Coordinates of N, CA and C in Angstrom, one line a residue:
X1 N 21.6 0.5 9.5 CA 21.1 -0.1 8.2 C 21.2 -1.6 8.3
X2 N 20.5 -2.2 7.8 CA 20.4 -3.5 7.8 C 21.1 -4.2 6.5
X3 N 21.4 -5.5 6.8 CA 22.3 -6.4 5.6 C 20.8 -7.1 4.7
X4 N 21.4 -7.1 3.4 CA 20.5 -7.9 2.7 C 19.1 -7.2 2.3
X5 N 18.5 -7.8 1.9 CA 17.5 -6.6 0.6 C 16.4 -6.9 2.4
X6 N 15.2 -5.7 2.1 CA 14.4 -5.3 2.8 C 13.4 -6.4 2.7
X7 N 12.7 -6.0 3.8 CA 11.3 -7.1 3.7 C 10.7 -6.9 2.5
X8 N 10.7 -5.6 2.1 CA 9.5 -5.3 0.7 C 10.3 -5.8 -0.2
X9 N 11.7 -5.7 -0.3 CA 12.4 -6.5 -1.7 C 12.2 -7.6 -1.8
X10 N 12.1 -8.4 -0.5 CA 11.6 -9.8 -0.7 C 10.4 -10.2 -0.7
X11 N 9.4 -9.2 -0.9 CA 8.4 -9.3 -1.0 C 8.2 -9.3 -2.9
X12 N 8.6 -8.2 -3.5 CA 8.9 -7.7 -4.9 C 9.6 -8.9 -5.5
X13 N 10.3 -9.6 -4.7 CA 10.9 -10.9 -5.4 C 10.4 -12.3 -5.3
X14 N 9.0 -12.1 -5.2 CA 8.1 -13.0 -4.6 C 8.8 -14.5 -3.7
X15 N 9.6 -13.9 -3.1 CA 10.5 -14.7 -1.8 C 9.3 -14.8 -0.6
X16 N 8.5 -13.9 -0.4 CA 7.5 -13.7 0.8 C 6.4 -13.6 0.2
X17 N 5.3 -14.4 0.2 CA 3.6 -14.0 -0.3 C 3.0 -12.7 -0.1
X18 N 2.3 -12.0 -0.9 CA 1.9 -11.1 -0.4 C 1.0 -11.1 -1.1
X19 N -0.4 -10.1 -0.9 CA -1.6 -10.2 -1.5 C -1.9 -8.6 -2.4
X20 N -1.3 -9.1 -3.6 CA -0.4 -7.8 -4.3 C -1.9 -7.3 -5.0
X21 N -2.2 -5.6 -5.1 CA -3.4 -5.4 -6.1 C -2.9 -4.5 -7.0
X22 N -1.8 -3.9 -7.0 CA -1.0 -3.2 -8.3 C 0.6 -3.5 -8.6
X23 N 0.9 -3.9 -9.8 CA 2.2 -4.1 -9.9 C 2.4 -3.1 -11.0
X24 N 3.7 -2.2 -11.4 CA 4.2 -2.2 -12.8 C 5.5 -2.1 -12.2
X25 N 6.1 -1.7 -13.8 CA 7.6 -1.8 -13.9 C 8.7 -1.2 -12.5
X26 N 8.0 -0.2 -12.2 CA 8.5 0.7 -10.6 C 8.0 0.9 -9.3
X27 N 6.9 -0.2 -9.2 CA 6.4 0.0 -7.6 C 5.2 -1.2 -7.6
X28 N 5.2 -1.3 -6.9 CA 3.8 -2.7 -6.0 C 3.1 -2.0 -5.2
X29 N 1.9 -2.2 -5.1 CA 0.9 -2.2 -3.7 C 0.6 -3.5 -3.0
X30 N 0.7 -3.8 -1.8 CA 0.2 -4.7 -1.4 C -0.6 -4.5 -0.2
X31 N -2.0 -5.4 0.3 CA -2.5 -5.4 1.3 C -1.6 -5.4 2.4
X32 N -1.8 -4.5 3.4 CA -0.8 -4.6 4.9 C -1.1 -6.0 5.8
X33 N -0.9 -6.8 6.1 CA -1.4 -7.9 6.9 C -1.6 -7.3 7.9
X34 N -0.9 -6.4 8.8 CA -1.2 -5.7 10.1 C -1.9 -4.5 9.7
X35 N -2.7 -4.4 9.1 CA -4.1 -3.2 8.7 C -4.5 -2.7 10.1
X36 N -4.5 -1.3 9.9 CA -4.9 -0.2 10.7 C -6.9 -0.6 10.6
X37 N -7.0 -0.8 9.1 CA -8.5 -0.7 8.8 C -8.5 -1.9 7.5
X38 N -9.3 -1.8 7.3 CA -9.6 -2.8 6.0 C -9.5 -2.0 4.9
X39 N -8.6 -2.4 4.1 CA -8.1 -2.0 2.8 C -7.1 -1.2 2.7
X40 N -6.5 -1.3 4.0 CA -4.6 -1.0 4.5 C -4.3 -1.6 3.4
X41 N -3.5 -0.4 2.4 CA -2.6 -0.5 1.1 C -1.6 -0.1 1.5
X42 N -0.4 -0.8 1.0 CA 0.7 -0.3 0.9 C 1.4 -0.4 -0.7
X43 N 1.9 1.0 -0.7 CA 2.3 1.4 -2.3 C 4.1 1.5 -1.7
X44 N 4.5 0.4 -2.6 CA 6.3 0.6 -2.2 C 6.8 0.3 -4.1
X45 N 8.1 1.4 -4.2 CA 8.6 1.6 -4.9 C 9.6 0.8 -4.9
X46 N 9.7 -0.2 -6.3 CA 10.9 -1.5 -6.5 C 11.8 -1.1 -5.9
X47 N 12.6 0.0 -6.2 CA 13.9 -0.2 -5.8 C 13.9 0.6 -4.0
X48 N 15.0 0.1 -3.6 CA 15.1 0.1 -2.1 C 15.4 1.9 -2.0
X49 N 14.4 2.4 -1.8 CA 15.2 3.4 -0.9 C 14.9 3.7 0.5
X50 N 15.1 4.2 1.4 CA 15.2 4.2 3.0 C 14.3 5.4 3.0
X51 N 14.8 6.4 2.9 CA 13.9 7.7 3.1 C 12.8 8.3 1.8
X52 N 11.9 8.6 1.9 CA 11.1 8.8 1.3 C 11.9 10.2 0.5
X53 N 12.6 11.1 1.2 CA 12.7 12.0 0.3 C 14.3 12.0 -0.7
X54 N 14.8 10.9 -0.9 CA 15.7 10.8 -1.6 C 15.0 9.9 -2.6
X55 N 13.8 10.1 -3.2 CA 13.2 9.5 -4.3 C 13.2 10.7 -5.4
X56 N 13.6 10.5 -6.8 CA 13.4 11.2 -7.5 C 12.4 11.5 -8.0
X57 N 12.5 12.6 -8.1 CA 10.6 13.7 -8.7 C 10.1 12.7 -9.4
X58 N 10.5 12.3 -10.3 CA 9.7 11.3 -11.2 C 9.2 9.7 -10.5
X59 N 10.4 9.3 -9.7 CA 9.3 8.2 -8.9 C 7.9 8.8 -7.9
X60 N 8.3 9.7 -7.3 CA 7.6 11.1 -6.2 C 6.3 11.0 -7.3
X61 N 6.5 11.3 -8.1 CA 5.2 11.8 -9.2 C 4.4 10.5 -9.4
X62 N 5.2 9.4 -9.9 CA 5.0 8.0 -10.4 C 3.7 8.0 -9.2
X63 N 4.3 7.4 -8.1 CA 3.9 6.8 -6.9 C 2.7 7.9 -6.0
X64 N 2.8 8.7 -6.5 CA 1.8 9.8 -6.1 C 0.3 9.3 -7.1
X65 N 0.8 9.3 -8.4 CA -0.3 9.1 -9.6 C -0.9 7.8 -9.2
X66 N -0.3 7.0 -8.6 CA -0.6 5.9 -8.4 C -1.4 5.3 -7.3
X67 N -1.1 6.3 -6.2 CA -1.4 6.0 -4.7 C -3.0 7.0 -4.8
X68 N -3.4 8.2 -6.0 CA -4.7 8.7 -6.6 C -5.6 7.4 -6.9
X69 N -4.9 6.5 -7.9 CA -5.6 5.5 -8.8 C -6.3 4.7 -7.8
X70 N -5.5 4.3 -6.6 CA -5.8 3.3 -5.6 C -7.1 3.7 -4.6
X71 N -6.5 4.7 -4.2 CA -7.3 5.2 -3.6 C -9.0 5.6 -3.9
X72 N -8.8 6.1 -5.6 CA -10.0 6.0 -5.9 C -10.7 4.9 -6.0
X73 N -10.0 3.6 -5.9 CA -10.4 2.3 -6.1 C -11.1 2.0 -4.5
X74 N -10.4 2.3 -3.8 CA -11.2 2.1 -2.0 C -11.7 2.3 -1.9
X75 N -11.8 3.9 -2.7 CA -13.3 5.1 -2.4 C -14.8 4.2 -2.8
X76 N -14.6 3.6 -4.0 CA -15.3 2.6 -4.4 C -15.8 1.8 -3.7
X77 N -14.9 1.4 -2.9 CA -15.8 0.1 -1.8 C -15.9 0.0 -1.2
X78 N -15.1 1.0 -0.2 CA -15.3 2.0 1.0 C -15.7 3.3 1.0
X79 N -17.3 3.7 0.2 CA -17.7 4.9 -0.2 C -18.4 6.3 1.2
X80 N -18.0 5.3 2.4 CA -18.5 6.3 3.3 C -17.1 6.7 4.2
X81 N -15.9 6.6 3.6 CA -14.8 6.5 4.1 C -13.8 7.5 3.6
X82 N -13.1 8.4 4.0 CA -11.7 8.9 3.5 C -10.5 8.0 3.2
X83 N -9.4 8.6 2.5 CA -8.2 7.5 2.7 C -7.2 8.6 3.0
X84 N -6.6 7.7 4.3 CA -5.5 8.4 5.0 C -4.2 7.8 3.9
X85 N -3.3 9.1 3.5 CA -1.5 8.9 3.0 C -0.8 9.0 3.9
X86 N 0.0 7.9 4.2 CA 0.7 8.7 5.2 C 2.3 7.7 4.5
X87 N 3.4 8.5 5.1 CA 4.9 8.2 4.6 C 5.5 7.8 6.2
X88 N 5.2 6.6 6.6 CA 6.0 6.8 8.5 C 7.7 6.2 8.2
X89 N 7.6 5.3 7.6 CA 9.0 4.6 7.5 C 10.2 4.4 8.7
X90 N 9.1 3.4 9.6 CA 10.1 3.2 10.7 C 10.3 2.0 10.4
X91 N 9.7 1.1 10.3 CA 9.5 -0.6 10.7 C 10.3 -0.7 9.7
X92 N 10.3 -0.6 8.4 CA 10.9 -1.3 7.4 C 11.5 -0.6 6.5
X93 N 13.1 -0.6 6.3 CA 13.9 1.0 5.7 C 13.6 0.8 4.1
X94 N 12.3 1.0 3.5 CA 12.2 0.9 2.4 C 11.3 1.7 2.4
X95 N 10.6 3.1 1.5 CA 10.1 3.6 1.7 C 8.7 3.1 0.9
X96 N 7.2 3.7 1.7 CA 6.5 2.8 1.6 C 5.1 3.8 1.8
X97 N 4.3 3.9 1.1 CA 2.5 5.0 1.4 C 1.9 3.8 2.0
X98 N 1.6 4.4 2.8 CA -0.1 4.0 3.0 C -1.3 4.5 3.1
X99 N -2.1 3.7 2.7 CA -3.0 4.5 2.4 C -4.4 3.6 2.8
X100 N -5.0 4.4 4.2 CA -6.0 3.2 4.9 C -7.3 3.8 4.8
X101 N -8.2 3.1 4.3 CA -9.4 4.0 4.4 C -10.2 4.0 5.8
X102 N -10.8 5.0 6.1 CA -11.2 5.3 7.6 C -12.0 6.7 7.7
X103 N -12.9 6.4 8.8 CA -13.7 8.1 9.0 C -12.7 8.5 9.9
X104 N -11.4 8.3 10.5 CA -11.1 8.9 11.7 C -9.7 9.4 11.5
X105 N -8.8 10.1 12.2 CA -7.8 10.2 12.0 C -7.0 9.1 12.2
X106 N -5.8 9.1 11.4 CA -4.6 7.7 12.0 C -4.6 7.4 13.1
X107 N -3.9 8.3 14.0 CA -4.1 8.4 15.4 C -5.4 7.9 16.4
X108 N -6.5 7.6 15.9 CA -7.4 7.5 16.7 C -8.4 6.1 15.9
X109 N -7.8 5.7 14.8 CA -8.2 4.2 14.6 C -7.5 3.2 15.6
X110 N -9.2 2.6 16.2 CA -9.2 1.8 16.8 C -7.8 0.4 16.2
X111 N -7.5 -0.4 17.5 CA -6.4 -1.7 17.0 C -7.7 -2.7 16.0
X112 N -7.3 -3.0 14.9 CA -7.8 -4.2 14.2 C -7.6 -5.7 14.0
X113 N -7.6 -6.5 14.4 CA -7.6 -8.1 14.6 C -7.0 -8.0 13.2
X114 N -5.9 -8.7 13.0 CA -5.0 -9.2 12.2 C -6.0 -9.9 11.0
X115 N -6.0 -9.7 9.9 CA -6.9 -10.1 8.9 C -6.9 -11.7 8.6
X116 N -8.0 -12.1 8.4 CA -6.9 -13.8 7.4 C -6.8 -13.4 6.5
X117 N -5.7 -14.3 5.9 CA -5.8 -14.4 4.3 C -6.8 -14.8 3.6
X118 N -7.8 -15.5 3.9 CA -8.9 -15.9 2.5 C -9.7 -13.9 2.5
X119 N -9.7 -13.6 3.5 CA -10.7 -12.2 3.5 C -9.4 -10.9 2.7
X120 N -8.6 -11.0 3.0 CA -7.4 -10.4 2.2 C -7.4 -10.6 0.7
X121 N -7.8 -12.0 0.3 CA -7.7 -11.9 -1.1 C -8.5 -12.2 -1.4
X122 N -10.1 -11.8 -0.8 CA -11.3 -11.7 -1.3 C -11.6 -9.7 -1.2
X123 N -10.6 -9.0 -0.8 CA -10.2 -7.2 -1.2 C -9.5 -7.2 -2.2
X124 N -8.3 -7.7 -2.2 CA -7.2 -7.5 -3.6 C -8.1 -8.1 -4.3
X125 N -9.1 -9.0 -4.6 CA -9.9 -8.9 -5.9 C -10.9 -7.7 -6.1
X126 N -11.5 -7.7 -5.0 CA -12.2 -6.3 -5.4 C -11.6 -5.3 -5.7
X127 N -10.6 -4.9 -5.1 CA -9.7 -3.8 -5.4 C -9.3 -3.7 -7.1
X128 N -8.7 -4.9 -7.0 CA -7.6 -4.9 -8.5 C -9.3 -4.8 -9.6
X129 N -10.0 -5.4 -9.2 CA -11.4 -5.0 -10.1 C -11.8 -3.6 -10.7
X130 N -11.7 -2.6 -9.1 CA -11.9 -1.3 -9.1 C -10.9 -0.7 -9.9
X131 N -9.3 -1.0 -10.1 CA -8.9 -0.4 -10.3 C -9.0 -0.4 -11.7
X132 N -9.3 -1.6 -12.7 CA -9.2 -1.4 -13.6 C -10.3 -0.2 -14.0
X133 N -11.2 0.1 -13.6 CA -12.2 1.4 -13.9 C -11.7 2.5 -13.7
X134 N -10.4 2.7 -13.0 CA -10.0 3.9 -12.6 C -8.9 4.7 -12.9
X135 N -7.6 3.6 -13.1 CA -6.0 3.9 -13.5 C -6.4 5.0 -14.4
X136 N -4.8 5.7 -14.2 CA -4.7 6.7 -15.0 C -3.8 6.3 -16.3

């Protein structure tokens, strides 16, 4: 285990920039800077937990409802695309969705050139646009 709050908590404590497209009171999304694909979301839940399954049904539900809303938002602007969920939680003990849109499996997306930031927060606008049309 590691000392001191997780990358995502200092991310949630805006200690680290991040190019955020959903916030409420229990969880964040933010663009991945190391994107599998373009519109690599990451949905992490405020408070720190390590393993995805010691989250209570009700954050499980929360973050599920939420990681729908998003998604549908991608579907939006990546309309020829699926969105992969996936729970890996190795890199960083905070548990964390992602959710990448892509025709292919996880496994078999191509490596992606590290994004810049002006193109990163020219998606979290689109995104957070989409999403207002979609939330539940």
């Amino acid at each position: 285990m590691t000392s001191g709050p997780s990358l995502f908590s200092r991310i949630i404590a805006r200690e680290i920039p991040a190019h955020i497209v959903y916030e409420d009171d229990s969880c964040i999304a933010i663009l991945d800077i190391f994107a599998k694909a373009p519109g690599h979301t990451l949905l992490i839940p405020k408070m720190e937990i390590d393993h995805w399954v010691d989250l209570s049904s009700d954050m499980s539900g929360h973050l599920f409802a939420k990681a729908q809303d998003i998604s549908r938002a991608l579907l939006a602007i990546f309309p020829d695309k699926r969105i992969i969920l996936a729970i890996q939680g190795f890199e960083v003990p905070h548990t964390h969705i992602h959710l990448v849109p892509s025709d292919v499996e996880l496994n078999q997306i191509p490596p992606n050139p590290k994004p810049d930031s002006a193109d990163l927060e020219k998606l979290k606008i689109k995104i957070i646009n989409q999403l207002s049309h979609v939330s539940s």
